PDB file of C-alpha atoms in Angstrom:
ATOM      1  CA  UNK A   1     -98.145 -91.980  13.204  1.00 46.00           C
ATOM      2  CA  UNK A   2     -96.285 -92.298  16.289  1.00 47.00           C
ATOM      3  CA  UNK A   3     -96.592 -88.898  17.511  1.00 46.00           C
ATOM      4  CA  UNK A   4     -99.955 -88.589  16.472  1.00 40.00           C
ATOM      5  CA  UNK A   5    -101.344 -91.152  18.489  1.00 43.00           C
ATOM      6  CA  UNK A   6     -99.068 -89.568  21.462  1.00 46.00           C
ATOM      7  CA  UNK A   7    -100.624 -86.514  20.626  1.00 40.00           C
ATOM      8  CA  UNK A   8    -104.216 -88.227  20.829  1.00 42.00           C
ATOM      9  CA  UNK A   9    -103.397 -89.360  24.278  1.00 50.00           C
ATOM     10  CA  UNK A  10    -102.878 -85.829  25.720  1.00 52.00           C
ATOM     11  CA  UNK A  11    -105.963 -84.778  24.510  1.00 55.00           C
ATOM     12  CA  UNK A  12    -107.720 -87.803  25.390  1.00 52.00           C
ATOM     13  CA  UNK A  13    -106.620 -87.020  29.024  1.00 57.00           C
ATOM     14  CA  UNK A  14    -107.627 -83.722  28.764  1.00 51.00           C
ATOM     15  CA  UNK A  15    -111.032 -84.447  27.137  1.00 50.00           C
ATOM     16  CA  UNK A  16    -111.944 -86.894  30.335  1.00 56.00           C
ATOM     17  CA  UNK A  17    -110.624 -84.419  32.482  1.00 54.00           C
ATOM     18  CA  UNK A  18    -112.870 -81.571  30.686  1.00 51.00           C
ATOM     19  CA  UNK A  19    -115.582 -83.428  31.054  1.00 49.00           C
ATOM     20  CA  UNK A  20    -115.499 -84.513  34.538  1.00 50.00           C
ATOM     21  CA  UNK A  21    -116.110 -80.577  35.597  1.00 49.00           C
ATOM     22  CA  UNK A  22    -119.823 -80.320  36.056  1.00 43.00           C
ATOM     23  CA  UNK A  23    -122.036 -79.247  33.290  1.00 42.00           C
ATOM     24  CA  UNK A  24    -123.427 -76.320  35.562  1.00 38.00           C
ATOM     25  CA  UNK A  25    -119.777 -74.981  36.141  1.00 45.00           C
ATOM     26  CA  UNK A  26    -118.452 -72.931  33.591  1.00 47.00           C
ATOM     27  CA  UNK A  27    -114.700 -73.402  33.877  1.00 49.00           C
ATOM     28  CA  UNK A  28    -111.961 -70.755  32.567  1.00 54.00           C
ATOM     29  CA  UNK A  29    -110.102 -72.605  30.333  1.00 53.00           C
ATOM     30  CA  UNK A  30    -108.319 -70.075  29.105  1.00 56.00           C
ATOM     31  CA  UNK A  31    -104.777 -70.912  31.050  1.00 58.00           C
ATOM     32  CA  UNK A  32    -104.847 -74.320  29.824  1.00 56.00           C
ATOM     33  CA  UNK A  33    -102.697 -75.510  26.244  1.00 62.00           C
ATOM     34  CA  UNK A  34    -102.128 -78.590  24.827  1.00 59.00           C
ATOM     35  CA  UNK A  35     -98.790 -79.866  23.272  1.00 57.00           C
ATOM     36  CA  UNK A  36     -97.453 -82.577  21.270  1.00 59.00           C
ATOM     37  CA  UNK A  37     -95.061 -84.007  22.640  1.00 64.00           C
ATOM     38  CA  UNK A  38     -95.991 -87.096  25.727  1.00 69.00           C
ATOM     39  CA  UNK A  39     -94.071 -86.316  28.885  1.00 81.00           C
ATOM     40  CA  UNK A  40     -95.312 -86.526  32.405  1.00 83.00           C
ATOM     41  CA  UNK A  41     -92.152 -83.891  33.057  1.00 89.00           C
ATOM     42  CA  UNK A  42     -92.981 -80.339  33.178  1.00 86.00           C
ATOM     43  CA  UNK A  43     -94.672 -77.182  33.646  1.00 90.00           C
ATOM     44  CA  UNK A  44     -98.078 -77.523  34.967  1.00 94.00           C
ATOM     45  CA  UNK A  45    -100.678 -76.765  32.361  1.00 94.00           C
ATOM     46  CA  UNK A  46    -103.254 -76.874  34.646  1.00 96.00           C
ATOM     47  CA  UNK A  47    -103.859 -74.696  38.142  1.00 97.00           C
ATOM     48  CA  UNK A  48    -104.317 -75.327  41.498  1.00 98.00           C
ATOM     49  CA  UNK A  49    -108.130 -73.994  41.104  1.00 98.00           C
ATOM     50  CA  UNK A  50    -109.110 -75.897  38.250  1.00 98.00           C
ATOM     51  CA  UNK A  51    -107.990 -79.339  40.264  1.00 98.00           C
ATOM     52  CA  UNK A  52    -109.589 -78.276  43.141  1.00 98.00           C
ATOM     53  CA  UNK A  53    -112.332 -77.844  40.713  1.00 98.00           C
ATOM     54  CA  UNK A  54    -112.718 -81.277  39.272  1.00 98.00           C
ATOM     55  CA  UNK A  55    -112.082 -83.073  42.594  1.00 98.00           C
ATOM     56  CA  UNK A  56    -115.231 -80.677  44.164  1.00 98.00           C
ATOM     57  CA  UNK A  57    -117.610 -81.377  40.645  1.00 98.00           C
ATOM     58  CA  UNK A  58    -116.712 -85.046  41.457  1.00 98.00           C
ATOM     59  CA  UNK A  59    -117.195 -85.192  44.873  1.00 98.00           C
ATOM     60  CA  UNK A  60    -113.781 -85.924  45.788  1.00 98.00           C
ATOM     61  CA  UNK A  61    -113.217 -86.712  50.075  1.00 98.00           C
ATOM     62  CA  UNK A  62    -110.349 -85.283  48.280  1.00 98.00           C
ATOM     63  CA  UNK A  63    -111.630 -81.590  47.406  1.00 98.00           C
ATOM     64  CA  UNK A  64    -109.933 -78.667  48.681  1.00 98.00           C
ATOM     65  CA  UNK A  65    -106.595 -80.347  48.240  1.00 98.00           C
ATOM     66  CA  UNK A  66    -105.740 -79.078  45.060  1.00 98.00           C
ATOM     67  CA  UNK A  67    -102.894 -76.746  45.995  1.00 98.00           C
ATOM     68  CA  UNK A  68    -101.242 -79.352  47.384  1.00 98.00           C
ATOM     69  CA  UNK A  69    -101.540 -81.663  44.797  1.00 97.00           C
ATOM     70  CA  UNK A  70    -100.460 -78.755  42.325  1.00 98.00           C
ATOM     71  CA  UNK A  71     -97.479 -78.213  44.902  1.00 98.00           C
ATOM     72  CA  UNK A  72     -96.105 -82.031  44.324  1.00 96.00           C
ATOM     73  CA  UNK A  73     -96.222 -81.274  40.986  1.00 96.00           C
ATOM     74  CA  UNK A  74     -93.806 -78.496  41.388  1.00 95.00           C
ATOM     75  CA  UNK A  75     -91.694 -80.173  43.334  1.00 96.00           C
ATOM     76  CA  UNK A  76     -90.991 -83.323  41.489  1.00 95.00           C
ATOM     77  CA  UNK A  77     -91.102 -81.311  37.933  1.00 95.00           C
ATOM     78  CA  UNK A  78     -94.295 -83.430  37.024  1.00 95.00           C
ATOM     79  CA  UNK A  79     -97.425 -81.984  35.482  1.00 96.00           C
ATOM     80  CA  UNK A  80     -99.949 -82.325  38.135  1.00 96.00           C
ATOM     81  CA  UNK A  81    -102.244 -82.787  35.310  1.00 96.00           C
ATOM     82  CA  UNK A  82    -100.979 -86.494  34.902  1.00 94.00           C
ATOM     83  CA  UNK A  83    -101.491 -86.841  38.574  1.00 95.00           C
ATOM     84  CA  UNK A  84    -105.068 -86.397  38.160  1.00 96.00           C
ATOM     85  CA  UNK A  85    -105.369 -88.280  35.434  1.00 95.00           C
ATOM     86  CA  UNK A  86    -104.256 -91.592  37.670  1.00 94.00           C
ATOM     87  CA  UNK A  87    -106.467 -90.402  40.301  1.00 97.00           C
ATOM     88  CA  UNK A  88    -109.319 -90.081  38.292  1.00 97.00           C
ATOM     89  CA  UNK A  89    -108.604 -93.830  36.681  1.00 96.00           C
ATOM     90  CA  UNK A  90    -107.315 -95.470  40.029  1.00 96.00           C
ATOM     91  CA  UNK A  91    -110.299 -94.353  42.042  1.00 97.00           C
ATOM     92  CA  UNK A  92    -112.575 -91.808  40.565  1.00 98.00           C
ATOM     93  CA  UNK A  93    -110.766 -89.034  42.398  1.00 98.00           C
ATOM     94  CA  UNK A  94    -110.992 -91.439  45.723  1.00 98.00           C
ATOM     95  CA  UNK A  95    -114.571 -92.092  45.295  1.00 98.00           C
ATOM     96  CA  UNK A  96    -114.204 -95.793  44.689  1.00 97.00           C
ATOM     97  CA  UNK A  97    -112.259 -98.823  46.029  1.00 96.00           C
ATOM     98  CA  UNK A  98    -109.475 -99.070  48.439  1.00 96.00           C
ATOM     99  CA  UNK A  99    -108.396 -95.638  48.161  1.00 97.00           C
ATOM    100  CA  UNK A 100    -111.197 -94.358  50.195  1.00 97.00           C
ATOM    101  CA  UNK A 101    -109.603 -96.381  53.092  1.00 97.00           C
ATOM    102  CA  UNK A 102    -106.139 -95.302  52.067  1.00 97.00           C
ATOM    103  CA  UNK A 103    -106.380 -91.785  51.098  1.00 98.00           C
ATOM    104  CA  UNK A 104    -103.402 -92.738  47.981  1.00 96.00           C
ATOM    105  CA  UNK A 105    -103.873 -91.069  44.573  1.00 94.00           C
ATOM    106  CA  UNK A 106    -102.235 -94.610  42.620  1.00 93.00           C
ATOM    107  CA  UNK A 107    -103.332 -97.044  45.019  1.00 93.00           C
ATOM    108  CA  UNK A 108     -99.966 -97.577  46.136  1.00 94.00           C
ATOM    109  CA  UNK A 109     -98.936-101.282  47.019  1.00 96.00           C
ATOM    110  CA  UNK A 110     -96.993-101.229  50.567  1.00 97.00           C
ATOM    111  CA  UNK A 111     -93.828 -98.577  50.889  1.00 96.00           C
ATOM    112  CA  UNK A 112     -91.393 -99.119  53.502  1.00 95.00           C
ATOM    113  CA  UNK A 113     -92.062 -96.942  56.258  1.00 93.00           C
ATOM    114  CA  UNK A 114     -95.947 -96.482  55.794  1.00 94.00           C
ATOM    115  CA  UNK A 115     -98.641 -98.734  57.292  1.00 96.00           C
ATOM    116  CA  UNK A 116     -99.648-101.498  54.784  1.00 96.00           C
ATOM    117  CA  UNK A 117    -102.827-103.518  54.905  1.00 94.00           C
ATOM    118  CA  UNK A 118    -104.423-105.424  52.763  1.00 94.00           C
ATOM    119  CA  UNK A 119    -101.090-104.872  50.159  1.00 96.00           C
ATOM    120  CA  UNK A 120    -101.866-101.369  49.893  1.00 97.00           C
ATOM    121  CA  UNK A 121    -100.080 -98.471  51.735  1.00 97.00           C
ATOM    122  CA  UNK A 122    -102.082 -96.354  54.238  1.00 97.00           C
ATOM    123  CA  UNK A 123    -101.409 -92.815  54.445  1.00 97.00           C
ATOM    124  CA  UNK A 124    -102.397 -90.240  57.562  1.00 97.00           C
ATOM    125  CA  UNK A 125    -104.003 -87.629  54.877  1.00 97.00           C
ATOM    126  CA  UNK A 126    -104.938 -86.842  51.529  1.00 97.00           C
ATOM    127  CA  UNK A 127    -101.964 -85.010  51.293  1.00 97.00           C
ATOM    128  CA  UNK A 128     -98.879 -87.548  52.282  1.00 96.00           C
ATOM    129  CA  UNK A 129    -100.733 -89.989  49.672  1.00 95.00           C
ATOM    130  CA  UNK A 130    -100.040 -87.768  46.512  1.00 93.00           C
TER     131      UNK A 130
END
């Protein structure tokens, strides 16, 4: 039952995901695959084109930056796909709340070395705050 309702959670993510891609768009889904097991580390099962995708359909001040948030993903070994899935429940892809102010994915409570107001961390771009 365990790993069921693991499993359920990866497709839940990908289900609000899916569905956050406007209706007119017909998206090539065709790269993406769903597994079983929960883990934020990995391979990215989602591209660069299909973030930039959702954070355009959604009218992200964030659009565009897909590669880049695609690229952290890389780098750290996480699936970006995760990443999106905060952003998209933190802020509505930086639509909503503090994160407009303070371009950060996870609404990020103050980091040594970054400006901090309000108890949130303020970064320079879109970018720096994934």
């Amino acid at each position: 039952m365990k790993g069921f309702s693991k499993l359920l959670s990866i497709e839940g993510i990908w289900l609000i995901l899916l569905l956050t891609v406007s209706s007119q768009a017909h998206a090539d889904t065709s790269h993406l695959q769903l597994t079983s097991s929960y883990s934020v580390l990995g391979s990215p099962t989602v591209s660069a084109a299909f973030i930039n995708q959702v954070l355009a359909s959604n009218h992200s001040p964030a659009a565009g930056k897909g590669q880049a948030l695609f690229d952290d993903g890389i780098k750290y070994g996480v699936d970006p796909v995760f990443a999106l899935a905060f952003f998209l429940h933190e802020s509505s892809f930086g639509t909503t709340g503090v994160a407009q102010f303070t371009l950060s994915l996870g609404n990020l409570r103050c980091i040594p070395g970054f400006p901090c107001a309000d108890g949130f961390t303020w970064f320079p771009t879109w970018e720096a705050g994934f």
